[in-house]
Amino acid sequence: MMRASIIGTGSYVPPRVIKNQDLERMVDTSDEWITSRTGIKERRIADHETTNEIATKTAKNALKAAGISPKEIDLIIVGTVTPEMLFPSTACFVQAHIGANRGIPAFDISAACSGFLYALDIADKYIRAGVNKKALVIGVDLFSHIVDWKDRNTCVLFGDGAGAVVLSGEKGKSGILSTHIHADGHYWKMLYTPLCIASSPFHNKPLENSFLRMQGNETFKVAVRTMGEVCQEALDHNGLKVEDVSLLIPHQANMRIIKATAERLGLPEEKIYINLDKYGNTSAGSIPLALDEAVKKGVIKKGDIILFVAFGGGFTWASAVVRW
Ligand code: ACO
């Protein structure tokens, strides 16, 4: 059976580090509050690099790890809600900047923090169907561009970063076993970022700021419930038990959400990969960034069952199971 195998991972974070102590000088907050409520100690902020540049660096790192030429890629999908331009898509810029072949499909997916798993779901289906052979799947977000740096409720939570995987259609037991994606737009007001559109003589809509807005408590509750459910859905689909999971790589939003999700599943803490203390919530970047770090540290071994789970604005939520 043809499966999409992960043959390379890559990531990139901008070099500028902003610690909780730096935020203490910007808003009425404290390292103690941020650490105890979220687990975040510092995050990276892009002060000059753009989404396209960061996505391109990430893509090049993943291709290098896979040991293949950009000419072998025949599909590029990017999960992002902070593109540099409304169009062309980030994926089109990546295609041009890495030197991929002209004419291959390249497009972005908007699913907020679930963007990477949504993109992975689509790429997996193209590969299984035999339409494409080698796909580049990227998650990238620069939330520093959309948070209100005067709002302590939100600015302490996010950071900038990206990760990517190279998928290859291969016969065998390893690769993506399943993906599950979900959405419920009724919840849109819990977490959203309006688009600031130019004024026009044909409408008189007042201009509003385009900062991220969030109802943290409600988001927390729905995140824990749906992340638990979509993990169980993934295990049931593959006839797996929680004990079969070698590592859970969750969306790195908040330590309390992650712990509550793992508790619902009955998964011990030592089986969860966490790096949010260093990067905060990098939205679509978070899962592939954590995966790349885990791979580089040698945490993942051949044959391991890796469970991925995400939750984000929309609301959207998703899971994937990979046999390494
Ligand atoms: N520093 C100090 N105090 C703060 C800060 C801050 N940075 N932010 C809020 N507070 C205050 C509030 O004003 C409030 O004060 P009050 O009681 O005087 O009104 C108090 O802390 C408690 O606020 P709550 O919002 O009730 O705090 P809570 O314990 O719920 O934690 C948090 C807030 C961390 C945002 C939590 O609700 C959460 O994790 N929600 C999930 C949100 C999330 O992760 N979103 C990311 C996108 S979705 C995703 O990726 C999963």
mmCIF file of C-alpha atoms and ligand atoms in Angstrom, residues 27-30 33-34 37-38 113 143 151-158 191 212 214-221 223 227 251-254 256-257 281 283 310-313 315, ligand 1:
data_model
loop_
_atom_site.group_PDB
_atom_site.id
_atom_site.type_symbol
_atom_site.label_atom_id
_atom_site.label_comp_id
_atom_site.label_asym_id
_atom_site.label_seq_id
_atom_site.Cartn_x
_atom_site.Cartn_y
_atom_site.Cartn_z
ATOM 1 C CA VAL A 27 2.746 45.283 29.724
ATOM 2 C CA ASP A 28 1.502 44.729 33.285
ATOM 3 C CA THR A 29 2.587 41.099 33.608
ATOM 4 C CA SER A 30 5.179 38.948 35.344
ATOM 5 C CA TRP A 33 2.149 34.713 35.846
ATOM 6 C CA ILE A 34 3.169 33.717 32.317
ATOM 7 C CA ARG A 37 -0.493 29.912 33.391
ATOM 8 C CA THR A 38 1.218 28.834 30.164
ATOM 9 C CA CYS A 113 -2.952 26.637 14.694
ATOM 10 C CA PHE A 143 1.868 36.083 15.178
ATOM 11 C CA ASP A 151 -2.770 43.551 25.404
ATOM 12 C CA ARG A 152 -1.327 41.373 28.169
ATOM 13 C CA ASN A 153 -4.110 38.790 27.687
ATOM 14 C CA THR A 154 -2.738 37.750 24.298
ATOM 15 C CA CYS A 155 0.751 39.125 23.567
ATOM 16 C CA VAL A 156 2.465 36.890 26.137
ATOM 17 C CA LEU A 157 1.213 33.705 24.453
ATOM 18 C CA PHE A 158 2.634 33.807 20.942
ATOM 19 C CA LEU A 191 -10.510 33.420 18.488
ATOM 20 C CA LEU A 212 -5.931 39.023 17.280
ATOM 21 C CA MET A 214 -9.424 35.744 21.980
ATOM 22 C CA GLN A 215 -11.733 34.545 24.731
ATOM 23 C CA GLY A 216 -9.082 32.564 26.575
ATOM 24 C CA ASN A 217 -11.259 30.615 29.014
ATOM 25 C CA GLU A 218 -13.723 29.315 26.397
ATOM 26 C CA THR A 219 -10.887 28.526 23.997
ATOM 27 C CA PHE A 220 -9.174 26.548 26.733
ATOM 28 C CA LYS A 221 -12.245 24.405 27.466
ATOM 29 C CA ALA A 223 -9.405 22.921 23.054
ATOM 30 C CA MET A 227 -7.994 17.611 21.261
ATOM 31 C CA HIS A 251 0.357 21.946 19.179
ATOM 32 C CA GLN A 252 2.495 23.950 21.593
ATOM 33 C CA ALA A 253 -0.105 26.457 22.827
ATOM 34 C CA ASN A 254 -0.098 26.152 26.530
ATOM 35 C CA ARG A 256 -2.046 23.425 30.885
ATOM 36 C CA ILE A 257 -3.976 22.566 27.686
ATOM 37 C CA ASN A 281 2.629 29.389 20.540
ATOM 38 C CA SER A 283 0.492 28.572 15.521
ATOM 39 C CA ALA A 310 -3.677 20.517 17.052
ATOM 40 C CA PHE A 311 -6.356 23.049 17.858
ATOM 41 C CA GLY A 312 -6.839 26.597 16.621
ATOM 42 C CA GLY A 313 -9.042 29.468 15.485
ATOM 43 C CA PHE A 315 -12.367 26.570 15.682
HETATM 44 N N1 ACO B 1 -0.185 38.890 33.133
HETATM 45 C C1 ACO B 1 -0.807 39.080 34.303
HETATM 46 N N2 ACO B 1 -2.141 38.963 34.455
HETATM 47 C C2 ACO B 1 -2.864 38.632 33.379
HETATM 48 C C3 ACO B 1 -2.278 38.393 32.124
HETATM 49 C C4 ACO B 1 -0.890 38.558 32.019
HETATM 50 N N3 ACO B 1 -0.225 38.358 30.881
HETATM 51 N N4 ACO B 1 -3.250 38.074 31.250
HETATM 52 C C5 ACO B 1 -4.415 38.082 31.925
HETATM 53 N N5 ACO B 1 -4.182 38.428 33.210
HETATM 54 C C6 ACO B 1 -5.151 38.557 34.288
HETATM 55 C C7 ACO B 1 -6.531 38.837 33.795
HETATM 56 O O1 ACO B 1 -6.710 40.187 33.496
HETATM 57 C C8 ACO B 1 -7.365 38.382 34.982
HETATM 58 O O2 ACO B 1 -7.340 39.413 35.937
HETATM 59 P P1 ACO B 1 -8.681 39.784 36.767
HETATM 60 O O3 ACO B 1 -9.023 38.529 37.508
HETATM 61 O O4 ACO B 1 -8.218 40.905 37.611
HETATM 62 O O5 ACO B 1 -9.677 40.128 35.719
HETATM 63 C C9 ACO B 1 -6.568 37.200 35.533
HETATM 64 O O6 ACO B 1 -5.248 37.327 35.004
HETATM 65 C C10 ACO B 1 -7.122 35.850 35.156
HETATM 66 O O7 ACO B 1 -7.428 35.875 33.777
HETATM 67 P P2 ACO B 1 -7.986 34.624 33.040
HETATM 68 O O8 ACO B 1 -8.154 34.937 31.587
HETATM 69 O O9 ACO B 1 -9.147 34.058 33.787
HETATM 70 O O10 ACO B 1 -6.739 33.640 33.228
HETATM 71 P P3 ACO B 1 -6.675 32.119 32.890
HETATM 72 O O11 ACO B 1 -6.274 31.374 34.089
HETATM 73 O O12 ACO B 1 -7.875 31.646 32.123
HETATM 74 O O13 ACO B 1 -5.457 32.071 31.882
HETATM 75 C C11 ACO B 1 -5.006 31.966 29.528
HETATM 76 C C12 ACO B 1 -5.484 32.819 30.672
HETATM 77 C C13 ACO B 1 -3.575 31.562 29.789
HETATM 78 C C14 ACO B 1 -5.074 32.802 28.255
HETATM 79 C C15 ACO B 1 -5.920 30.717 29.413
HETATM 80 O O14 ACO B 1 -7.264 31.071 29.373
HETATM 81 C C16 ACO B 1 -5.589 29.888 28.221
HETATM 82 O O15 ACO B 1 -4.581 29.238 28.169
HETATM 83 N N6 ACO B 1 -6.472 29.865 27.209
HETATM 84 C C17 ACO B 1 -6.211 29.181 25.973
HETATM 85 C C18 ACO B 1 -5.817 30.213 25.013
HETATM 86 C C19 ACO B 1 -4.787 29.789 24.036
HETATM 87 O O16 ACO B 1 -3.871 29.043 24.278
HETATM 88 N N7 ACO B 1 -4.938 30.368 22.876
HETATM 89 C C20 ACO B 1 -4.022 30.177 21.822
HETATM 90 C C21 ACO B 1 -4.726 29.978 20.558
HETATM 91 S S1 ACO B 1 -5.692 28.543 20.585
HETATM 92 C C22 ACO B 1 -4.607 27.398 20.685
HETATM 93 O O17 ACO B 1 -3.537 27.532 20.154
HETATM 94 C C23 ACO B 1 -4.927 26.204 21.440
#
